[in-house]
Short mmCIF file of C-alpha atoms (C1' of nucleotides) in Angstrom, two decimals:
data_model
loop_
_atom_site.label_atom_id
_atom_site.label_comp_id
_atom_site.label_asym_id
_atom_site.label_seq_id
_atom_site.Cartn_x
_atom_site.Cartn_y
_atom_site.Cartn_z
CA MET A 425 -4.94 19.13 17.70
CA GLU A 426 -5.42 21.41 14.72
CA ALA A 427 -4.61 20.74 11.13
CA LYS A 428 -2.17 23.64 11.05
CA GLU A 429 -0.12 22.29 13.94
CA ILE A 430 -0.12 18.76 12.48
CA LEU A 431 1.44 19.97 9.23
CA LYS A 432 4.01 22.03 11.10
CA GLN A 433 4.98 19.14 13.32
CA HIS A 434 5.59 17.01 10.22
CA GLN A 435 7.52 19.80 8.51
CA LEU A 436 5.06 20.20 5.66
CA LYS A 437 4.03 23.50 4.16
CA ARG A 438 0.57 24.61 5.24
CA THR A 439 -1.42 24.61 2.00
CA SER A 440 -5.17 24.91 1.98
CA CYS A 441 -5.66 21.55 0.27
CA ARG A 442 -3.61 19.65 2.84
CA GLU A 443 -5.12 21.56 5.69
CA GLY A 444 -8.60 20.96 4.39
CA ILE A 445 -8.11 17.24 4.06
CA ILE A 446 -6.82 16.96 7.61
CA GLU A 447 -9.67 19.06 8.98
CA VAL A 448 -12.27 16.90 7.25
CA MET A 449 -10.64 13.82 8.73
CA LEU A 450 -10.42 15.33 12.19
CA LYS A 451 -14.19 15.84 12.16
CA ALA A 452 -15.05 12.51 10.60
CA ALA A 453 -16.58 9.76 12.68
CA HIS A 454 -15.07 7.01 10.56
CA PRO A 455 -12.60 6.52 7.71
CA LEU A 456 -13.52 8.33 4.47
CA SER A 457 -12.89 7.63 0.83
CA GLU A 458 -11.08 10.10 -1.42
CA SER A 459 -14.36 11.17 -3.04
CA GLU A 460 -16.11 11.58 0.32
CA ILE A 461 -13.30 13.84 1.48
CA ARG A 462 -13.43 15.76 -1.81
CA GLU A 463 -17.14 16.43 -1.28
CA LEU A 464 -16.67 17.61 2.29
CA LEU A 465 -13.79 19.88 1.31
CA ALA A 466 -14.46 23.58 0.86
CA GLY A 467 -12.10 24.39 -1.99
CA ASN A 468 -12.22 22.80 -5.40
CA TYR A 469 -8.73 21.46 -6.14
CA ASP A 470 -7.25 19.94 -9.26
CA ARG A 471 -7.32 16.20 -9.10
CA THR A 472 -3.54 16.05 -9.38
CA THR A 473 -3.11 18.35 -6.40
CA PHE A 474 -5.60 16.25 -4.46
CA TYR A 475 -3.85 13.04 -5.51
CA ARG A 476 -0.42 14.37 -4.52
CA SER A 477 -1.68 15.65 -1.16
CA PHE A 478 -2.64 12.14 -0.19
CA ILE A 479 0.73 10.79 -1.17
CA THR A 480 2.43 13.50 0.87
CA LEU A 481 0.21 13.05 3.93
CA GLU A 482 0.66 9.32 3.83
CA GLU A 483 4.46 9.53 3.41
CA SER A 484 4.60 11.80 6.44
CA ARG A 485 2.48 9.34 8.37
CA ILE A 486 -0.28 11.80 9.03
CA ILE A 487 -2.85 9.57 7.40
CA HIS A 488 -3.00 5.88 6.58
CA ARG A 489 -4.87 3.88 4.01
CA ILE A 490 -7.39 1.16 4.74
CA VAL A 491 -7.61 -0.96 1.63
CA VAL A 492 -10.86 -2.87 1.55
CA ASP A 493 -10.64 -4.06 -2.04
CA GLN A 494 -9.30 -2.74 -5.32
CA GLN A 495 -12.01 -0.15 -5.70
CA THR A 496 -12.54 0.72 -2.05
CA VAL A 497 -9.88 2.63 -0.19
CA LYS A 498 -10.58 4.69 2.92
CA TYR A 499 -8.33 7.06 4.78
CA ALA A 500 -7.96 7.73 8.47
CA LEU A 501 -5.63 9.83 10.57
CA ASP A 502 -2.60 7.93 11.79
CA TYR A 503 -2.68 6.32 15.16
CA SER A 504 0.06 8.70 16.34
CA ILE A 505 -2.37 11.58 15.89
CA THR A 506 -5.56 10.02 17.10
CA HIS A 507 -3.80 8.22 19.97
CA LYS A 508 -6.02 5.19 19.29
CA GLN A 509 -4.83 1.62 19.66
CA GLU A 510 -4.26 -0.33 16.55
CA HIS A 511 -7.54 -2.01 15.60
CA ALA A 512 -9.39 -4.00 13.00
CA HIS A 513 -11.74 -2.33 10.50
CA PHE A 514 -15.25 -3.39 9.55
CA PHE A 515 -16.47 -2.91 6.00
CA CYS A 516 -20.22 -3.01 5.42
CA GLN A 517 -20.91 -4.55 2.02
CA VAL A 518 -24.28 -2.79 1.83
CA CYS A 519 -23.52 0.87 2.69
CA HIS A 520 -19.77 0.59 2.01
CA ASP A 521 -18.90 2.37 5.24
CA VAL A 522 -15.85 1.43 7.27
CA LYS A 523 -15.94 1.41 11.02
CA CYS A 524 -13.09 1.13 13.44
CA LEU A 525 -13.46 -1.86 15.76
CA GLU A 526 -11.54 -0.40 18.67
CA ALA A 527 -13.31 -2.56 21.22
CA ILE A 528 -11.94 -5.85 19.89
CA PRO A 529 -8.58 -6.76 21.34
CA LEU A 530 -6.16 -8.06 18.69
CA GLN A 531 -4.20 -11.25 18.96
CA GLU A 532 -0.44 -11.38 18.78
CA PHE A 533 0.77 -12.74 15.47
CA VAL A 534 3.84 -14.79 16.15
CA LEU A 535 5.55 -15.16 12.77
CA PRO A 536 7.82 -18.05 11.78
CA GLN A 537 11.55 -17.69 12.22
CA GLY A 538 13.11 -15.03 10.02
CA PHE A 539 10.00 -12.95 9.27
CA THR A 540 9.94 -9.33 10.39
CA LYS A 541 6.57 -7.70 10.96
CA ILE A 542 5.96 -4.05 10.21
CA ASN A 543 2.21 -3.85 10.48
CA THR A 544 -0.99 -5.87 10.31
CA ASP A 545 -4.06 -4.95 8.36
CA ILE A 546 -7.32 -6.62 9.39
CA VAL A 547 -10.53 -6.00 7.45
CA ILE A 548 -13.71 -7.78 8.47
CA LYS A 549 -16.45 -7.71 5.83
CA GLY A 550 -20.15 -8.09 6.48
CA THR A 551 -23.27 -6.13 7.20
CA CYS A 552 -23.54 -3.31 9.74
CA PRO A 553 -26.44 -2.99 12.23
CA ASN A 554 -28.07 -0.22 10.26
CA CYS A 555 -28.12 -2.10 6.98
CA GLN A 556 -29.26 -5.27 8.71
CA GLN A 557 -32.40 -3.49 9.83
CA ASN A 558 -33.02 -1.54 6.67
CA PRO A 559 -31.95 -3.85 3.85
CA ASN A 560 -33.45 -1.57 1.20
CA SER A 561 -31.61 1.61 2.22
CA ILE A 562 -28.89 1.15 -0.36
CA MET B 510 -8.10 -32.28 -8.43
CA GLU B 511 -7.61 -31.22 -12.01
CA ALA B 512 -8.54 -27.95 -13.62
CA LYS B 513 -10.97 -29.66 -15.95
CA GLU B 514 -12.95 -31.22 -13.14
CA ILE B 515 -12.99 -27.95 -11.12
CA LEU B 516 -14.56 -26.12 -14.06
CA LYS B 517 -17.15 -28.86 -14.57
CA GLN B 518 -18.09 -28.91 -10.83
CA HIS B 519 -18.73 -25.20 -11.01
CA GLN B 520 -20.68 -25.51 -14.25
CA LEU B 521 -18.28 -23.37 -16.28
CA LYS B 522 -17.28 -24.12 -19.82
CA ARG B 523 -13.81 -25.62 -20.12
CA THR B 524 -11.89 -23.00 -22.04
CA SER B 525 -8.12 -23.08 -22.37
CA CYS B 526 -7.65 -19.70 -20.71
CA ARG B 527 -9.66 -20.68 -17.61
CA GLU B 528 -8.10 -24.09 -17.50
CA GLY B 529 -4.62 -22.64 -17.81
CA ILE B 530 -5.14 -20.14 -15.03
CA ILE B 531 -6.34 -22.87 -12.66
CA GLU B 532 -3.47 -25.18 -13.63
CA VAL B 533 -0.93 -22.49 -12.93
CA MET B 534 -2.49 -21.85 -9.53
CA LEU B 535 -2.63 -25.54 -8.70
CA LYS B 536 1.12 -25.77 -9.21
CA ALA B 537 1.95 -22.51 -7.46
CA ALA B 538 3.57 -22.53 -4.06
CA HIS B 539 2.02 -19.25 -3.08
CA PRO B 540 -0.51 -16.68 -4.32
CA LEU B 541 0.32 -15.11 -7.66
CA SER B 542 -0.41 -11.78 -9.28
CA GLU B 543 -2.23 -11.46 -12.56
CA SER B 544 0.97 -10.77 -14.42
CA GLU B 545 2.78 -13.63 -12.79
CA ILE B 546 0.00 -15.98 -13.91
CA ARG B 547 0.06 -14.52 -17.35
CA GLU B 548 3.78 -15.24 -17.68
CA LEU B 549 3.33 -18.82 -16.48
CA LEU B 550 0.46 -19.38 -18.86
CA ALA B 551 1.10 -21.26 -22.12
CA GLY B 552 -1.27 -19.49 -24.44
CA ASN B 553 -1.25 -15.78 -25.11
CA TYR B 554 -4.69 -14.46 -24.48
CA ASP B 555 -6.28 -11.11 -25.12
CA ARG B 556 -6.20 -8.92 -22.03
CA THR B 557 -9.98 -8.72 -22.00
CA THR B 558 -10.34 -12.50 -22.03
CA PHE B 559 -7.81 -12.77 -19.26
CA TYR B 560 -9.52 -10.07 -17.29
CA ARG B 561 -12.99 -11.66 -17.74
CA SER B 562 -11.66 -15.12 -16.76
CA PHE B 563 -10.63 -13.82 -13.38
CA ILE B 564 -14.05 -12.28 -12.81
CA THR B 565 -15.75 -15.53 -13.77
CA LEU B 566 -13.45 -17.68 -11.63
CA GLU B 567 -13.91 -15.37 -8.67
CA GLU B 568 -17.70 -15.25 -9.04
CA SER B 569 -17.78 -19.00 -9.08
CA ARG B 570 -15.62 -19.03 -5.95
CA ILE B 571 -12.83 -21.01 -7.59
CA ILE B 572 -10.29 -18.39 -6.78
CA HIS B 573 -10.15 -15.50 -4.30
CA ARG B 574 -8.31 -12.23 -4.23
CA ILE B 575 -5.77 -11.20 -1.65
CA VAL B 576 -5.65 -7.42 -1.78
CA VAL B 577 -2.35 -6.16 -0.30
CA ASP B 578 -2.70 -2.55 -1.50
CA GLN B 579 -4.12 -0.78 -4.43
CA GLN B 580 -1.43 -1.93 -6.82
CA THR B 581 -0.78 -5.37 -5.37
CA VAL B 582 -3.39 -8.02 -5.79
CA LYS B 583 -2.69 -11.72 -5.60
CA TYR B 584 -4.87 -14.68 -6.44
CA ALA B 585 -5.16 -18.07 -4.76
CA LEU B 586 -7.46 -21.03 -5.15
CA ASP B 587 -10.45 -20.94 -2.88
CA TYR B 588 -10.29 -22.71 0.46
CA SER B 589 -13.03 -25.06 -0.71
CA ILE B 590 -10.64 -26.37 -3.37
CA THR B 591 -7.36 -26.42 -1.46
CA HIS B 592 -9.04 -27.66 1.74
CA LYS B 593 -6.81 -25.31 3.70
CA GLN B 594 -7.94 -23.57 6.81
CA GLU B 595 -8.58 -19.86 6.62
CA HIS B 596 -5.35 -18.12 7.37
CA ALA B 597 -3.52 -14.77 7.38
CA HIS B 598 -1.24 -13.71 4.54
CA PHE B 599 2.23 -12.24 4.74
CA PHE B 600 3.35 -9.66 2.22
CA CYS B 601 7.11 -9.04 1.87
CA GLN B 602 7.71 -5.37 1.15
CA VAL B 603 11.05 -6.19 -0.53
CA CYS B 604 10.28 -9.02 -2.96
CA HIS B 605 6.51 -8.44 -3.01
CA ASP B 606 5.74 -12.06 -2.59
CA VAL B 607 2.74 -13.22 -0.56
CA LYS B 608 2.97 -16.27 1.68
CA CYS B 609 0.15 -18.11 3.41
CA LEU B 610 0.59 -18.21 7.17
CA GLU B 611 -1.25 -21.45 7.76
CA ALA B 612 0.60 -22.23 10.94
CA ILE B 613 -0.74 -19.24 12.82
CA PRO B 614 -4.09 -19.93 14.51
CA LEU B 615 -6.52 -17.03 14.12
CA GLN B 616 -8.43 -15.43 16.88
CA GLU B 617 -12.19 -15.26 17.01
CA PHE B 618 -13.45 -11.81 16.21
CA VAL B 619 -16.51 -11.16 18.31
CA LEU B 620 -18.28 -8.24 16.73
CA PRO B 621 -20.49 -5.74 18.56
CA GLN B 622 -24.27 -6.42 18.58
CA GLY B 623 -25.90 -6.14 15.18
CA PHE B 624 -22.85 -6.75 13.00
CA THR B 625 -22.83 -9.77 10.75
CA LYS B 626 -19.44 -11.19 9.64
CA ILE B 627 -18.96 -12.71 6.23
CA ASN B 628 -15.21 -12.99 6.13
CA THR B 629 -12.01 -11.62 7.56
CA ASP B 630 -8.96 -10.53 5.59
CA ILE B 631 -5.63 -10.37 7.44
CA VAL B 632 -2.47 -9.14 5.73
CA ILE B 633 0.76 -8.81 7.67
CA LYS B 634 3.39 -6.69 6.00
CA GLY B 635 7.12 -6.90 6.62
CA THR B 636 10.26 -8.60 5.36
CA CYS B 637 10.55 -12.29 4.59
CA PRO B 638 13.50 -14.45 5.68
CA ASN B 639 15.11 -14.47 2.23
CA CYS B 640 15.04 -10.68 1.86
CA GLN B 641 16.23 -10.20 5.40
CA GLN B 642 19.47 -12.05 4.57
CA ASN B 643 19.93 -10.62 1.10
CA PRO B 644 18.77 -7.03 1.35
CA ASN B 645 20.17 -6.18 -2.12
CA SER B 646 18.36 -8.89 -3.99
CA ILE B 647 15.58 -6.62 -5.11
"C1'" DC C 1469 -20.27 -37.88 -35.59
"C1'" DT C 1470 -22.86 -33.91 -36.90
"C1'" DT C 1471 -25.69 -30.19 -35.84
"C1'" DA C 1472 -27.62 -26.46 -33.12
"C1'" DT C 1473 -27.16 -23.01 -29.68
"C1'" DA C 1474 -25.65 -20.36 -26.04
"C1'" DT C 1475 -21.25 -18.91 -24.33
"C1'" DT C 1476 -16.77 -17.15 -24.87
"C1'" DT C 1477 -13.24 -14.87 -27.35
"C1'" DG C 1478 -10.74 -11.13 -29.59
"C1'" DC C 1479 -10.91 -6.65 -31.13
"C1'" DA C 1480 -12.23 -1.91 -31.01
"C1'" DT C 1481 -13.34 1.47 -28.06
"C1'" DC C 1482 -14.24 4.39 -24.26
"C1'" DA C 1483 -13.98 5.71 -19.18
"C1'" DT C 1484 -11.39 6.09 -15.18
"C1'" DT C 1485 -7.45 6.43 -12.60
"C1'" DG C 1486 -2.36 6.72 -11.82
"C1'" DT C 1487 1.62 9.38 -12.99
"C1'" DT C 1488 4.86 12.87 -14.74
"C1'" DG C 1489 6.80 17.46 -16.75
"C1'" DC C 1490 6.63 22.13 -16.50
"C1'" DA C 1491 5.39 27.03 -16.09
"C1'" DT C 1492 3.13 29.69 -12.63
"C1'" DT C 1493 1.88 30.56 -7.97
"C1'" DT C 1494 2.48 30.42 -3.09
"C1'" DG C 1495 4.27 29.59 1.81
"C1'" DA C 1496 7.58 30.65 5.00
"C1'" DA C 1497 12.25 31.88 6.30
"C1'" DA C 1498 15.67 35.54 6.06
"C1'" DT D 564 9.46 42.83 1.91
"C1'" DT D 565 12.23 39.92 -0.53
"C1'" DT D 566 13.73 35.42 -1.97
"C1'" DC D 567 13.58 30.69 -3.06
"C1'" DA D 568 12.24 26.12 -2.64
"C1'" DA D 569 8.02 23.77 -2.74
"C1'" DA D 570 3.24 23.25 -4.25
"C1'" DT D 571 -0.30 23.98 -7.67
"C1'" DG D 572 -2.81 23.57 -12.00
"C1'" DC D 573 -2.77 22.08 -16.48
"C1'" DA D 574 -1.58 19.18 -20.30
"C1'" DA D 575 -0.45 14.90 -21.49
"C1'" DC D 576 0.37 10.08 -21.41
"C1'" DA D 577 0.08 5.20 -19.42
"C1'" DA D 578 -2.27 1.66 -17.32
"C1'" DT D 579 -6.29 -0.46 -16.11
"C1'" DG D 580 -11.38 -1.26 -15.87
"C1'" DA D 581 -15.29 -1.99 -18.57
"C1'" DT D 582 -18.61 -2.79 -22.59
"C1'" DG D 583 -20.57 -3.89 -27.45
"C1'" DC D 584 -20.37 -6.93 -31.07
"C1'" DA D 585 -19.05 -10.23 -34.80
"C1'" DA D 586 -16.55 -14.47 -35.09
"C1'" DA D 587 -15.06 -18.66 -32.90
"C1'" DT D 588 -15.90 -22.45 -29.78
"C1'" DA D 589 -17.65 -25.71 -26.12
"C1'" DT D 590 -21.23 -28.55 -24.99
"C1'" DA D 591 -25.61 -30.93 -25.40
"C1'" DA D 592 -29.01 -33.02 -28.37
"C1'" DG D 593 -30.01 -35.74 -32.28
#
DNA sequence: CTTATATTTGCATCATTGTTGCATTTGAAA
DNA sequence: TTTCAAATGCAACAATGATGCAAATATAAG
């Protein structure tokens, strides 16, 4: 699907900043940070505009956050757009990339009586194959 | 174990700020935020001192962070101190409390070839029993 | 117990990031 | 093309992360 259509479906105005962010994410092989998206974006937007675009896109459930730690947040298109299954994410502590672990089936979390589950975030931290082989490529 | 001994075992100087933080966490029923700990703390420390104490305690693996989202971070004593099993955490989106889900056994995450796992963070978001019953108690 | 020393604290300070108000600009519906 | 609500860009402020340094303090040695 195209960025334009995604915005229309979610009843958001088609602005170049929003459209650009979605386009970058459609092309991306894995979740990107705000600064990575900013660098891949054609236009040069005010940081407030950029900041508010993420809020809007997240509120409309077009994108979702993957919070690795306080200083590392990545963004990915929502499952409803990618049609992917919910999955765990892998964070490489060397190259700081996040990869989707779609191949790993997730367990069912049966909560104690009275708890209601909305969603589950799973982040596995470690070293990715590339950084294992080339430990000096930081 | 007592705060004093924990600091000694980790070869840290016994300062009242560090000791106070550990004592508060030893008494706590569930993970606390920085501001919650600050309120429960007897002394009134400079924010830099407080800030650096958390860095030191985390580096020495006395405490660990539970990152719920960018603005919600809770702290708990390290598993090596509490002797608890690794477990998932539950974040209530109404009262913002975090509870340890020690009763839920965790699956094994078998990573693809070449990945090395260091640890796994699991945060389940939803509504806790108390807030389910009293939806206006925010 | 006293002294010596390396560590920690508190304060000042600066950087970065989150957030809001408002005038101007822009998208899209009529 | 016109109209109007929504989005942008800018200024400004708040909150938080981070660092340098003199003064205070914990610990080990005497």
